[in-house]
Short mmCIF file of C-alpha atoms in Angstrom, two decimals:
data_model
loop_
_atom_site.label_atom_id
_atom_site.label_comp_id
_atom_site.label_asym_id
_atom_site.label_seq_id
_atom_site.Cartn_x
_atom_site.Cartn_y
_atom_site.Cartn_z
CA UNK A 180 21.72 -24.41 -32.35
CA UNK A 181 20.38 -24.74 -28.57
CA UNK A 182 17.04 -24.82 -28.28
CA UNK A 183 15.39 -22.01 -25.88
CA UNK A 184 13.48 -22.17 -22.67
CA UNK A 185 10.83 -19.64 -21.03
CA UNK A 186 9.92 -19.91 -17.53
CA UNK A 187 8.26 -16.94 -15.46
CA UNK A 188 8.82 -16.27 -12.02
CA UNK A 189 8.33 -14.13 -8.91
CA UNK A 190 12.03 -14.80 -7.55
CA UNK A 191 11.13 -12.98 -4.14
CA UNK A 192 10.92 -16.94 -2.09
CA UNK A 193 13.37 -18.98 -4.16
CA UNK A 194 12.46 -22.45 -2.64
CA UNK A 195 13.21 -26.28 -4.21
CA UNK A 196 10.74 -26.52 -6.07
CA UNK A 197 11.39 -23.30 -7.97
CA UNK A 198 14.88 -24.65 -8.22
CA UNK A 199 13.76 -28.37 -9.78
CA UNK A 200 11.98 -26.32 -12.65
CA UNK A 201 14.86 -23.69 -13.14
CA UNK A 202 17.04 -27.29 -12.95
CA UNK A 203 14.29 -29.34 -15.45
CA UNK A 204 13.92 -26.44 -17.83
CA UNK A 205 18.07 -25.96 -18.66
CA UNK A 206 18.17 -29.75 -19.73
CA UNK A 207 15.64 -28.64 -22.59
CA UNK A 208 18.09 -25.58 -23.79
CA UNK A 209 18.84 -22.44 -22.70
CA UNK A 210 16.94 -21.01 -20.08
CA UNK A 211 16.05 -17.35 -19.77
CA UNK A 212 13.45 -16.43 -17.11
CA UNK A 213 11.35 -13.50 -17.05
CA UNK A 214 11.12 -12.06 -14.07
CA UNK A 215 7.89 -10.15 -12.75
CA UNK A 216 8.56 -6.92 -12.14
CA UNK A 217 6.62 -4.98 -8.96
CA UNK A 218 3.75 -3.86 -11.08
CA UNK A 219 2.94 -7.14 -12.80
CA UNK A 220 3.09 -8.79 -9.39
CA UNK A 221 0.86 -5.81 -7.40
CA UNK A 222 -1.99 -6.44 -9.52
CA UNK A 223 -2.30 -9.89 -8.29
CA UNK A 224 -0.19 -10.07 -5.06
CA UNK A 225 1.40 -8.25 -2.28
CA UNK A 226 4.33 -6.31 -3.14
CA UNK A 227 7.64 -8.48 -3.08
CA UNK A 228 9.85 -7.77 -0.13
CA UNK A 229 12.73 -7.58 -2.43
CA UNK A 230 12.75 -5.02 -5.55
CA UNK A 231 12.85 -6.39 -8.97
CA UNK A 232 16.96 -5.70 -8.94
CA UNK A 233 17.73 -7.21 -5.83
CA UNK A 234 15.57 -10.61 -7.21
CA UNK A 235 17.41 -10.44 -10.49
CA UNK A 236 20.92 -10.46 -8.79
CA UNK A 237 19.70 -13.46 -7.07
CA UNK A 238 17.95 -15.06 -9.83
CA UNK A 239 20.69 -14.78 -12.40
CA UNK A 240 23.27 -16.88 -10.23
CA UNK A 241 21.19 -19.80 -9.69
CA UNK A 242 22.81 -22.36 -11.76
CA UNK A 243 20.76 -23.60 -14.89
CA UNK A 244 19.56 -19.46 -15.77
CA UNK A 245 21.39 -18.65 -18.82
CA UNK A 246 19.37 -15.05 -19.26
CA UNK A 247 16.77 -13.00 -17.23
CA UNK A 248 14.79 -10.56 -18.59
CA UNK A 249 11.56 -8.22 -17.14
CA UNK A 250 8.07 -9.70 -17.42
CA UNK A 251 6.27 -6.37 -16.65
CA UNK A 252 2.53 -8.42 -17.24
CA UNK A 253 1.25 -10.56 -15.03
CA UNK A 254 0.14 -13.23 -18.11
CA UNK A 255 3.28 -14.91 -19.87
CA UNK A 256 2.05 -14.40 -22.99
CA UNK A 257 3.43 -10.86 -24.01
CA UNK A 258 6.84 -12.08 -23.41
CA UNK A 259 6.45 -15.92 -25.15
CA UNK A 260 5.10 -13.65 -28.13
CA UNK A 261 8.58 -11.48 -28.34
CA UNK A 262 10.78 -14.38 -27.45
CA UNK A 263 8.76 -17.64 -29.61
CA UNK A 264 10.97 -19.70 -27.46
CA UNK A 265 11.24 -23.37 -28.35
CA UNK A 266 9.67 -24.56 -24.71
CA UNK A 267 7.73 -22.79 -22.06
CA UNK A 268 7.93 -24.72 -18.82
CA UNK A 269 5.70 -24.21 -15.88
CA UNK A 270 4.80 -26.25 -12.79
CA UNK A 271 1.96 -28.76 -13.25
CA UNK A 272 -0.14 -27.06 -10.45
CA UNK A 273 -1.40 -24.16 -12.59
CA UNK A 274 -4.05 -26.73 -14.16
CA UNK A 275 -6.33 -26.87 -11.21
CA UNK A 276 -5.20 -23.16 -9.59
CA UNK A 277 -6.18 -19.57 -10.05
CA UNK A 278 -3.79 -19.22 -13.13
CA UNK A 279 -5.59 -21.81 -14.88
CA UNK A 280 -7.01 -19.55 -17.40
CA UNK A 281 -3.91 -18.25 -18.35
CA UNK A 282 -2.31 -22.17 -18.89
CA UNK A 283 -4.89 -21.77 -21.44
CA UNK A 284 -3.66 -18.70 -23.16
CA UNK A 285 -0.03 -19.82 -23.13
CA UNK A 286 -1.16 -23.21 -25.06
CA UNK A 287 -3.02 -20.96 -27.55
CA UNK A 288 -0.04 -18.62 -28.09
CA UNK A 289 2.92 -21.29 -28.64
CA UNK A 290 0.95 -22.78 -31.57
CA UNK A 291 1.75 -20.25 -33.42
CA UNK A 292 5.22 -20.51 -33.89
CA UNK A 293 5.16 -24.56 -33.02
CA UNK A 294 6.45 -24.23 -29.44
CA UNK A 295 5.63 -26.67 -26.59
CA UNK A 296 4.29 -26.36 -23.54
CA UNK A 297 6.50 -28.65 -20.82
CA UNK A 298 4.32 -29.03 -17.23
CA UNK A 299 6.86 -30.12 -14.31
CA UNK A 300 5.79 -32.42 -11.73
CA UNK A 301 4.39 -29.84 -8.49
CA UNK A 302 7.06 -30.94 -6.15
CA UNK A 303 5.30 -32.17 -2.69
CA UNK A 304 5.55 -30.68 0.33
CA UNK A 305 6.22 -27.18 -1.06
CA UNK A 306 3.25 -24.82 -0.38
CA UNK A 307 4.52 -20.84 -1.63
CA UNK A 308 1.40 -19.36 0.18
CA UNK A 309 2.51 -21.11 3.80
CA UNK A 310 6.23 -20.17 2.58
CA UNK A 311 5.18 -16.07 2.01
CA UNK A 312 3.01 -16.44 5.21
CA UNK A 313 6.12 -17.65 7.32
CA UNK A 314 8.20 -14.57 5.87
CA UNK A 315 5.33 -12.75 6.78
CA UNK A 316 5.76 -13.64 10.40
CA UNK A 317 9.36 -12.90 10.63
CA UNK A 318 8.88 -9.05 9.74
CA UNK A 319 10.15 -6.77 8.38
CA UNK A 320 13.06 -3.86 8.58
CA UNK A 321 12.52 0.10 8.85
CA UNK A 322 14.81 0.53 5.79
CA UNK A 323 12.68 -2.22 3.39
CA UNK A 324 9.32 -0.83 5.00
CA UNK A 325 10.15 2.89 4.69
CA UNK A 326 11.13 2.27 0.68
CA UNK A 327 7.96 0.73 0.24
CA UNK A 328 5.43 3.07 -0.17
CA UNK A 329 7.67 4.24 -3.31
CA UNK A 330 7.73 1.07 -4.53
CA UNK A 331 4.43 0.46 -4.77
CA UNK A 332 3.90 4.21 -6.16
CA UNK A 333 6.04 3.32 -9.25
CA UNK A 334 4.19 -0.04 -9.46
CA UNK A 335 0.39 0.40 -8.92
CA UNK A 336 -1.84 3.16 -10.68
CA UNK A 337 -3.77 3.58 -7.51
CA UNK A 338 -2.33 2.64 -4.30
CA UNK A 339 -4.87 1.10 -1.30
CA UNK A 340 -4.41 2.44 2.64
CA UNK A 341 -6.44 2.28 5.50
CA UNK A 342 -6.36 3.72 8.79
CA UNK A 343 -5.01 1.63 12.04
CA UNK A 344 -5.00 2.68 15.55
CA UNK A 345 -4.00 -0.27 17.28
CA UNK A 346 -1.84 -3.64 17.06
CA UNK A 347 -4.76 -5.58 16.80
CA UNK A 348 -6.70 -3.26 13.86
CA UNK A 349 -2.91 -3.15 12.28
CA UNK A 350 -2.77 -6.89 11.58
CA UNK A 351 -6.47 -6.75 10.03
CA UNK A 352 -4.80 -4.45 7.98
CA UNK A 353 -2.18 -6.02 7.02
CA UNK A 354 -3.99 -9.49 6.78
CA UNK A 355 -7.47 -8.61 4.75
CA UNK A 356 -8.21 -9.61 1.36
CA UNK A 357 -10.53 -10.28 -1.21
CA UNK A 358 -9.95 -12.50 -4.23
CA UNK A 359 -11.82 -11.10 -7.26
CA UNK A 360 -11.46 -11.80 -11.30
CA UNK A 361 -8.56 -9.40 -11.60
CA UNK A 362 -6.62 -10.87 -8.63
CA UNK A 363 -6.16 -10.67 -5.66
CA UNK A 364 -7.55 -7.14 -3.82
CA UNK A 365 -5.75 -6.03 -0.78
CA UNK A 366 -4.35 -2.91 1.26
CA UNK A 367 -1.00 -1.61 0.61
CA UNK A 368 -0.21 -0.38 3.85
CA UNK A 369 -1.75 1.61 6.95
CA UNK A 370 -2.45 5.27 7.99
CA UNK A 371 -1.87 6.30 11.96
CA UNK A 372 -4.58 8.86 12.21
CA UNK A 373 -4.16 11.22 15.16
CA UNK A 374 -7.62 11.17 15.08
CA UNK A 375 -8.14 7.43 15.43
CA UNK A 376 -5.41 7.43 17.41
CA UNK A 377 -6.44 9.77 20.29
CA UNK A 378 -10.16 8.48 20.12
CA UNK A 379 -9.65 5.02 20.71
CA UNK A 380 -7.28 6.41 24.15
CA UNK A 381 -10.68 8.47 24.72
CA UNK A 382 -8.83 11.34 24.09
CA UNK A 383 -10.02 15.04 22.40
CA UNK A 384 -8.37 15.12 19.04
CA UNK A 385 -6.01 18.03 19.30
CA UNK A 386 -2.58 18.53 18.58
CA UNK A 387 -0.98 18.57 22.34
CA UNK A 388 -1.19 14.77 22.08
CA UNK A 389 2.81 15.12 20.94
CA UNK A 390 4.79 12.50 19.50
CA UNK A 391 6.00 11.07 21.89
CA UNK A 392 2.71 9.94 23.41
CA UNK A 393 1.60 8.42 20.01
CA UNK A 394 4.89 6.71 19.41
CA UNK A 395 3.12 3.95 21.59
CA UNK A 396 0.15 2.88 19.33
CA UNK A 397 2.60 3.84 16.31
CA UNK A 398 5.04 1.00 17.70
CA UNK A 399 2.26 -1.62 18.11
CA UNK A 400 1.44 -1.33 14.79
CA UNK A 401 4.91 -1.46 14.00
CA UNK A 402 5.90 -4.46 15.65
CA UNK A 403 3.17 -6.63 14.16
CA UNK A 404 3.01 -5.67 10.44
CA UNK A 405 5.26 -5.17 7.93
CA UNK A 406 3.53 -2.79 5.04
CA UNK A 407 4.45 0.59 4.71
CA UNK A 408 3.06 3.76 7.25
CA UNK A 409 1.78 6.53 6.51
CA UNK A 410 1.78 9.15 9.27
CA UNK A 411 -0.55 11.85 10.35
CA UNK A 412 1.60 14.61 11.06
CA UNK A 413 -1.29 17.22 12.13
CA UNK A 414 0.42 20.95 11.45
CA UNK A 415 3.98 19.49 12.06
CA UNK A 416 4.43 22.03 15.02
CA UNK A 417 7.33 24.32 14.48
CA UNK A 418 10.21 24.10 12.21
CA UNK A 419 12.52 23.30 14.80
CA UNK A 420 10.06 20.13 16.17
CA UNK A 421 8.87 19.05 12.95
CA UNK A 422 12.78 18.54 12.12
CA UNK A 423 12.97 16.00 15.51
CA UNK A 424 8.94 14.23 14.04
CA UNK A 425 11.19 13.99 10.30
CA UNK A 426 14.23 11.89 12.31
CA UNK A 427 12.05 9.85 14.71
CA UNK A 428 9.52 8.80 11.94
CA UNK A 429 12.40 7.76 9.81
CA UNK A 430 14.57 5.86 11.64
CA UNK A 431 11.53 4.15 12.99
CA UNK A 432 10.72 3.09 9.29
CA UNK A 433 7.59 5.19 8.67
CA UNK A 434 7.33 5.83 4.74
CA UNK A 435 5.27 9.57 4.61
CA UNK A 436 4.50 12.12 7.02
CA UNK A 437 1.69 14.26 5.73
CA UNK A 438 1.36 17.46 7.35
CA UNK A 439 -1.32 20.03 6.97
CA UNK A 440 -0.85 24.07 6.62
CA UNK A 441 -2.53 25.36 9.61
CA UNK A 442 -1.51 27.08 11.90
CA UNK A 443 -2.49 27.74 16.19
CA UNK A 444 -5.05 25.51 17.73
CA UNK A 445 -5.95 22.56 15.84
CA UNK A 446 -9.58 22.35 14.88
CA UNK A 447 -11.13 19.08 13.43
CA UNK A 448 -12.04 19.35 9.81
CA UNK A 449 -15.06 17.81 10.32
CA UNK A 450 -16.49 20.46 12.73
CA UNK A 451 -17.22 24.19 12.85
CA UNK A 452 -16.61 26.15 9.78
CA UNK A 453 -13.19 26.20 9.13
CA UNK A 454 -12.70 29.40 7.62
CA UNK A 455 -12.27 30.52 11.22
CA UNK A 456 -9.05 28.24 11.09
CA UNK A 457 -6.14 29.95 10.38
CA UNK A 458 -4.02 28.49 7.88
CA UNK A 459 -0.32 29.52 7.49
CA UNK A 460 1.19 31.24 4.77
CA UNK A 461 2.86 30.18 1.58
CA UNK A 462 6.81 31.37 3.62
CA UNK A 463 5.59 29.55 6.40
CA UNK A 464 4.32 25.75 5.19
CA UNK A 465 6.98 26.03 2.45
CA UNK A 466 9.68 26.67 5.43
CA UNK A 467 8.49 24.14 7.29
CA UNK A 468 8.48 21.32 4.68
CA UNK A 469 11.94 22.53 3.57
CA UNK A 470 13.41 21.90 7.38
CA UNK A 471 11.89 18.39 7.09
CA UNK A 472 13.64 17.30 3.52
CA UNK A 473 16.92 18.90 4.62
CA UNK A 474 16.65 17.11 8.14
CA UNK A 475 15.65 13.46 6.52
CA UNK A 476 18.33 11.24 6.06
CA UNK A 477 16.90 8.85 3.34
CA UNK A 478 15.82 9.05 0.15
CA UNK A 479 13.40 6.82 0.63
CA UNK A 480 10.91 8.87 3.11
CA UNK A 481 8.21 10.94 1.85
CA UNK A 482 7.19 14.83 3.48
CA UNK A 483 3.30 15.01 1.38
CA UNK A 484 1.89 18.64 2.09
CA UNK A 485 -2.05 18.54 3.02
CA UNK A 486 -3.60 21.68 1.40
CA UNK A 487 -6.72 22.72 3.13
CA UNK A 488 -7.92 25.95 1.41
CA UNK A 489 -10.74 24.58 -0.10
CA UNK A 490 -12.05 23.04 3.10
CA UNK A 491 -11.04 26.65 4.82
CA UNK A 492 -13.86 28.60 2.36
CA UNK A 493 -11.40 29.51 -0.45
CA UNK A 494 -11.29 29.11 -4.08
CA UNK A 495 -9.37 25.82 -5.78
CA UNK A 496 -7.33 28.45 -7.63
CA UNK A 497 -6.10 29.24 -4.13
CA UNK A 498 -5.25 25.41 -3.45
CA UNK A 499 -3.16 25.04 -6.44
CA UNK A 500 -1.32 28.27 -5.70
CA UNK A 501 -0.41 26.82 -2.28
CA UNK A 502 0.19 23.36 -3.78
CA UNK A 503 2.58 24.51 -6.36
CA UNK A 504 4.52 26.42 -3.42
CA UNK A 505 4.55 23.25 -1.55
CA UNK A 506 6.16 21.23 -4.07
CA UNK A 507 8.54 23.65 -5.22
CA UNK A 508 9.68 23.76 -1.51
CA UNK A 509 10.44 19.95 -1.67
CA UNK A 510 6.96 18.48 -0.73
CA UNK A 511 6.91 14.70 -2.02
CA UNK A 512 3.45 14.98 -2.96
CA UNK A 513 0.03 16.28 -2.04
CA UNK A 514 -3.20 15.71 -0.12
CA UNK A 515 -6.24 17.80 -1.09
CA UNK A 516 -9.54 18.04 1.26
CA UNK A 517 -12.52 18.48 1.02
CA UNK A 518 -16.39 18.19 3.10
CA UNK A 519 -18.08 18.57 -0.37
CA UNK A 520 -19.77 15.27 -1.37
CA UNK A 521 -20.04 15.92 -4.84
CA UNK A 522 -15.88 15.39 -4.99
CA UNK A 523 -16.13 17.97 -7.44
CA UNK A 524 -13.61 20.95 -6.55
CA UNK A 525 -11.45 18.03 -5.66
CA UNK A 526 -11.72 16.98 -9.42
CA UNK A 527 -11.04 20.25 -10.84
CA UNK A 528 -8.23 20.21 -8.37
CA UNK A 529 -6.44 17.12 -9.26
CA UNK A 530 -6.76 17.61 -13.32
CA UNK A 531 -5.78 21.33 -12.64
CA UNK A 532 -2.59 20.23 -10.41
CA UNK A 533 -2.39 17.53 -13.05
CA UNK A 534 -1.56 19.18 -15.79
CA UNK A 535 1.47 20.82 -13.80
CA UNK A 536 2.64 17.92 -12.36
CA UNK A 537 2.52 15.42 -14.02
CA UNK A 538 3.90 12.50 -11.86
CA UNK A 539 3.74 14.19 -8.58
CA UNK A 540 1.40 12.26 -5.95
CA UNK A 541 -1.22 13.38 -5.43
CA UNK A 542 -3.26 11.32 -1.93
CA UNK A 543 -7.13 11.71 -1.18
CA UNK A 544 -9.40 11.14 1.12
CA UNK A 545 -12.54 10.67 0.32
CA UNK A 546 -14.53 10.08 3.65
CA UNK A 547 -17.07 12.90 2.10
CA UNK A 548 -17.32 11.67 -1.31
CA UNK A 549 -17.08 8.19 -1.22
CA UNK A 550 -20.14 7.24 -3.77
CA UNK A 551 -16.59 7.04 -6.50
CA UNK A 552 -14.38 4.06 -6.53
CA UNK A 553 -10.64 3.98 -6.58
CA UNK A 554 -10.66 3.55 -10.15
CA UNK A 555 -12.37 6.84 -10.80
CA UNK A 556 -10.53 8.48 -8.53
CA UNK A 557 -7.29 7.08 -10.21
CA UNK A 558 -8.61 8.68 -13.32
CA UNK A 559 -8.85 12.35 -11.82
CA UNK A 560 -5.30 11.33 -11.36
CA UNK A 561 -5.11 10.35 -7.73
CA UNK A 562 -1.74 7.93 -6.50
CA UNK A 563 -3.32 7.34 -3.01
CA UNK A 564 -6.48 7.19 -1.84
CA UNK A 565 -6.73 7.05 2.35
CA UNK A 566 -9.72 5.35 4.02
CA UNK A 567 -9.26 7.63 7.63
CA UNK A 568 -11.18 6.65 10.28
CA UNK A 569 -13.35 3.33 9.14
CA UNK A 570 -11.73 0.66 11.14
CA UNK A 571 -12.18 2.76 14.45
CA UNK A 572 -16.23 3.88 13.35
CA UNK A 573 -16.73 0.53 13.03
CA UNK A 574 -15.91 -1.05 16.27
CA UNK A 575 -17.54 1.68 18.39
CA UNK A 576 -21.42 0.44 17.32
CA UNK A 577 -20.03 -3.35 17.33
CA UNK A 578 -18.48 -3.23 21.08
CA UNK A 579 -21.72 -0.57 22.02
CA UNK A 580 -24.26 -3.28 20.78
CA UNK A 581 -22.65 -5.97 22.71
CA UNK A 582 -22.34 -3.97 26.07
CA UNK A 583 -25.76 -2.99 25.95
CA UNK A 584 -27.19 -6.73 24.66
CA UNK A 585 -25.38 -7.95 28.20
CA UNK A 586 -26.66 -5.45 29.99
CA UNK A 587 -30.45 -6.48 28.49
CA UNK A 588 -29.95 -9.91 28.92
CA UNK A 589 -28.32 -9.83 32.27
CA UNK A 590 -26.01 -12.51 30.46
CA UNK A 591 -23.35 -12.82 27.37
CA UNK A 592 -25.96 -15.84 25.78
CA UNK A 593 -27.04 -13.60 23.85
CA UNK A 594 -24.05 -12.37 22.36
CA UNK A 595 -22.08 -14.77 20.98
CA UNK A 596 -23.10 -14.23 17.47
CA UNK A 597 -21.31 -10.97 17.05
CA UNK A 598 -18.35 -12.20 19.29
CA UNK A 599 -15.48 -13.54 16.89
CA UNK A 600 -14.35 -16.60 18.87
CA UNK A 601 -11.55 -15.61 21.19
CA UNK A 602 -9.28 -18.77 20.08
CA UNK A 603 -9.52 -16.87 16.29
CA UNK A 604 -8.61 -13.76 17.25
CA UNK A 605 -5.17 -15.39 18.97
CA UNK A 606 -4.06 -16.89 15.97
CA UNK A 607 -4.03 -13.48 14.43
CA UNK A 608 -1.27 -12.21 16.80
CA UNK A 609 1.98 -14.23 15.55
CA UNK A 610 3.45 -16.38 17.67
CA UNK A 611 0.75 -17.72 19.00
CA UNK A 612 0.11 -21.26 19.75
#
């Protein structure tokens, strides 16, 4: 009887090196390779570009793979405990790397059955990270970038955006990350805020700024990043012009238009007392968001109904009636708001729209209440959780402090300590040299 082989991979780069193990492990027996499916690699990594079945299709046809199966953890362990395969192989590089600590598990776990661990030579002049970065680079498609933001709904319990107004700010974006126990911490994709957007043109944010004029910073951002956009779709106009903001967004490989159920002249939740806002009725948000699904061509794009009742003076019972409506009109999920910093209506709210819906996404944003982390805010039952407007509060005081330092010092001396030199910021723009 053949003896049997475990290796686990990501499949979304297959380079040579990933083919000398697949080739090294099949001489030992037969080879089945568990594939990582979205959510075991999200907790660690980026999302793939390709989904889990397009990597299997390729996976299964490399010469050597006699069986692939789903690893849905990121350790290899669950999976080497179902299987007790003969011989795990892995490349020698994991005994100096982050997954060190989990070489160590695997050792523990084949004892008990009296498998072996088999290390493979780290084959030179392969590096995945510069490989993923060069992929990077290349870009991306509106139809793999639109499907995203799905993607990484099914696959993460809380998913991570922050607001972008600019090329530049996109790429920061797309590019920032933090390395912690768990893995590696990034964000999943962007928000285009009309509000950051018509700031940072010095611009009053109201709604007569019209698509076509934001298109520009929305294409900036577009051209230089490839995660998945979510757009700020204000009150979505009419019917008949939220239908042509559906189409545009779409083709142009946005993932989710969120649109809010006002109504007449748009006033800034942040200011005034919004009760004097008038918000439109159940008929005509629910008409509105209907137009959109039935004018979207894709699956794949989102239509996420911001309820602002509770920001407008009324009751949370009066949210959730609206919210219902919205998603029994087609809405693809739902944004609550809210200026209270305790977060609490917006916790009653989510466990409240919870216990309706059950998978139904539900995005906040908790400029107001931010003293709770993702994780608790996952635990209300939150999919999406939007940081608004940081990126653009933050470089107002950075570029005021430096005009007014050269204006004190008659000279830029004194501020080249807050200046990021100009050399760094060009390799951030790809294609640079």
């Amino acid at each position: 009887m053949a003896k049997t082989v475990y290796l686990g991979i990501t499949g979304d780069i297959i380079h040579p090196g990933i083919i000398n193990i697949i080739k090294e492990g099949a001489k030992l027996g037969d080879l089945t390779v568990g594939l990582l499916t979205d959510s075991a690699i999200v907790s660690h990594k980026r999302l793939p570009y390709l989904t889990y079945e397009q990597r299997k299709q390729v996976v299964e046809n490399i010469k050597g793979v006699a069986n692939v199966v789903p690893q849905e953890e990121w350790s290899y362990v669950p999976n080497l405990k179902k299987l007790k395969p003969d011989y795990m192989i892995h490349g020698d590089d994991w005994k100096t790397n982050y997954l060190s600590k989990i070489r160590d598990e695997v050792f523990e776990a084949v004892k008990e059955w009296g498998g072996q661990v088999v290390e493979i030579p780290y084959t030179q002049g392969i590096n995945s990270s510069a490989l993923a970065e060069n992929a990077s680079s290349i870009g991306t498609t509106p139809d793999i970038r639109r499907a995203a933001l799905r993607r990484l709904l099914a696959a993460k319990p809380v998913v991570r955006i922050l607001e972008a107004h600019s090329g530049l700010s996109g790429l920061i974006v797309e590019r920032a990350q933090v390395v912690k126990e768990d893995g590696v911490h990034q964000f999943d994709g962007m928000w285009s805020s009309s509000l950051t957007d018509s700031t940072s043109k010095g611009k009053p944010d109201i709604e007569a700024v019209d698509l076509t004029t934001r298109m520009q910073s929305l294409t900036d951002i577009l051209e230089c990043t490839t995660k998945p956009i979510i757009y700020d779709g204000d009150t979505g106009d009419i019917p008949e012009h939220f239908v042509f903001t559906v189409r545009t967004l779409e083709r142009n490989g946005v993932s989710a238009v969120i649109i809010e159920d006002k109504k007449g002249l748009k006033k800034n939740s942040l200011f005034g007392t919004e009760a004097k806002q008038v918000l439109a009725t159940e008929e005509e948000f629910c008409e509105k968001i209907a137009a959109g699904k039935k004018a979207q061509v894709t699956k794949d794009f989102m239509i996420i109904a911001r309820i602002e009742e509770i920001i407008a003076g009324y009751s949370v019972e009066e949210a959730l009636k609206k919210a219902f409506a919205a998603v029994k009109a087609g809405a693809d999920g739902v944004m609550i708001h809210s200026k209270d910093k305790s977060g609490m209506d917006i916790k009653e709210f989510c466990q409240k729209f919870r216990a309706e819906y059950k998978s139904v996404p539900i995005v906040l944003v908790p400029t107001t209440y931010n003293q709770f982390t993702e994780k608790e805010l996952g635990e209300w039952g939150a999919n999406i959780i939007i940081y608004a407007n940081h990126m653009l509060r933050a470089s107002y005081p950075a570029m005021a402090k430096c005009a007014e330092t050269i204006l004190q010092a008659e000279r830029s001396l004194e501020v080249n300590d807050i200046c990021m030199p100009i050399k760094q910021i060009l390799e951030l723009i790809p294609g640079t040299k």
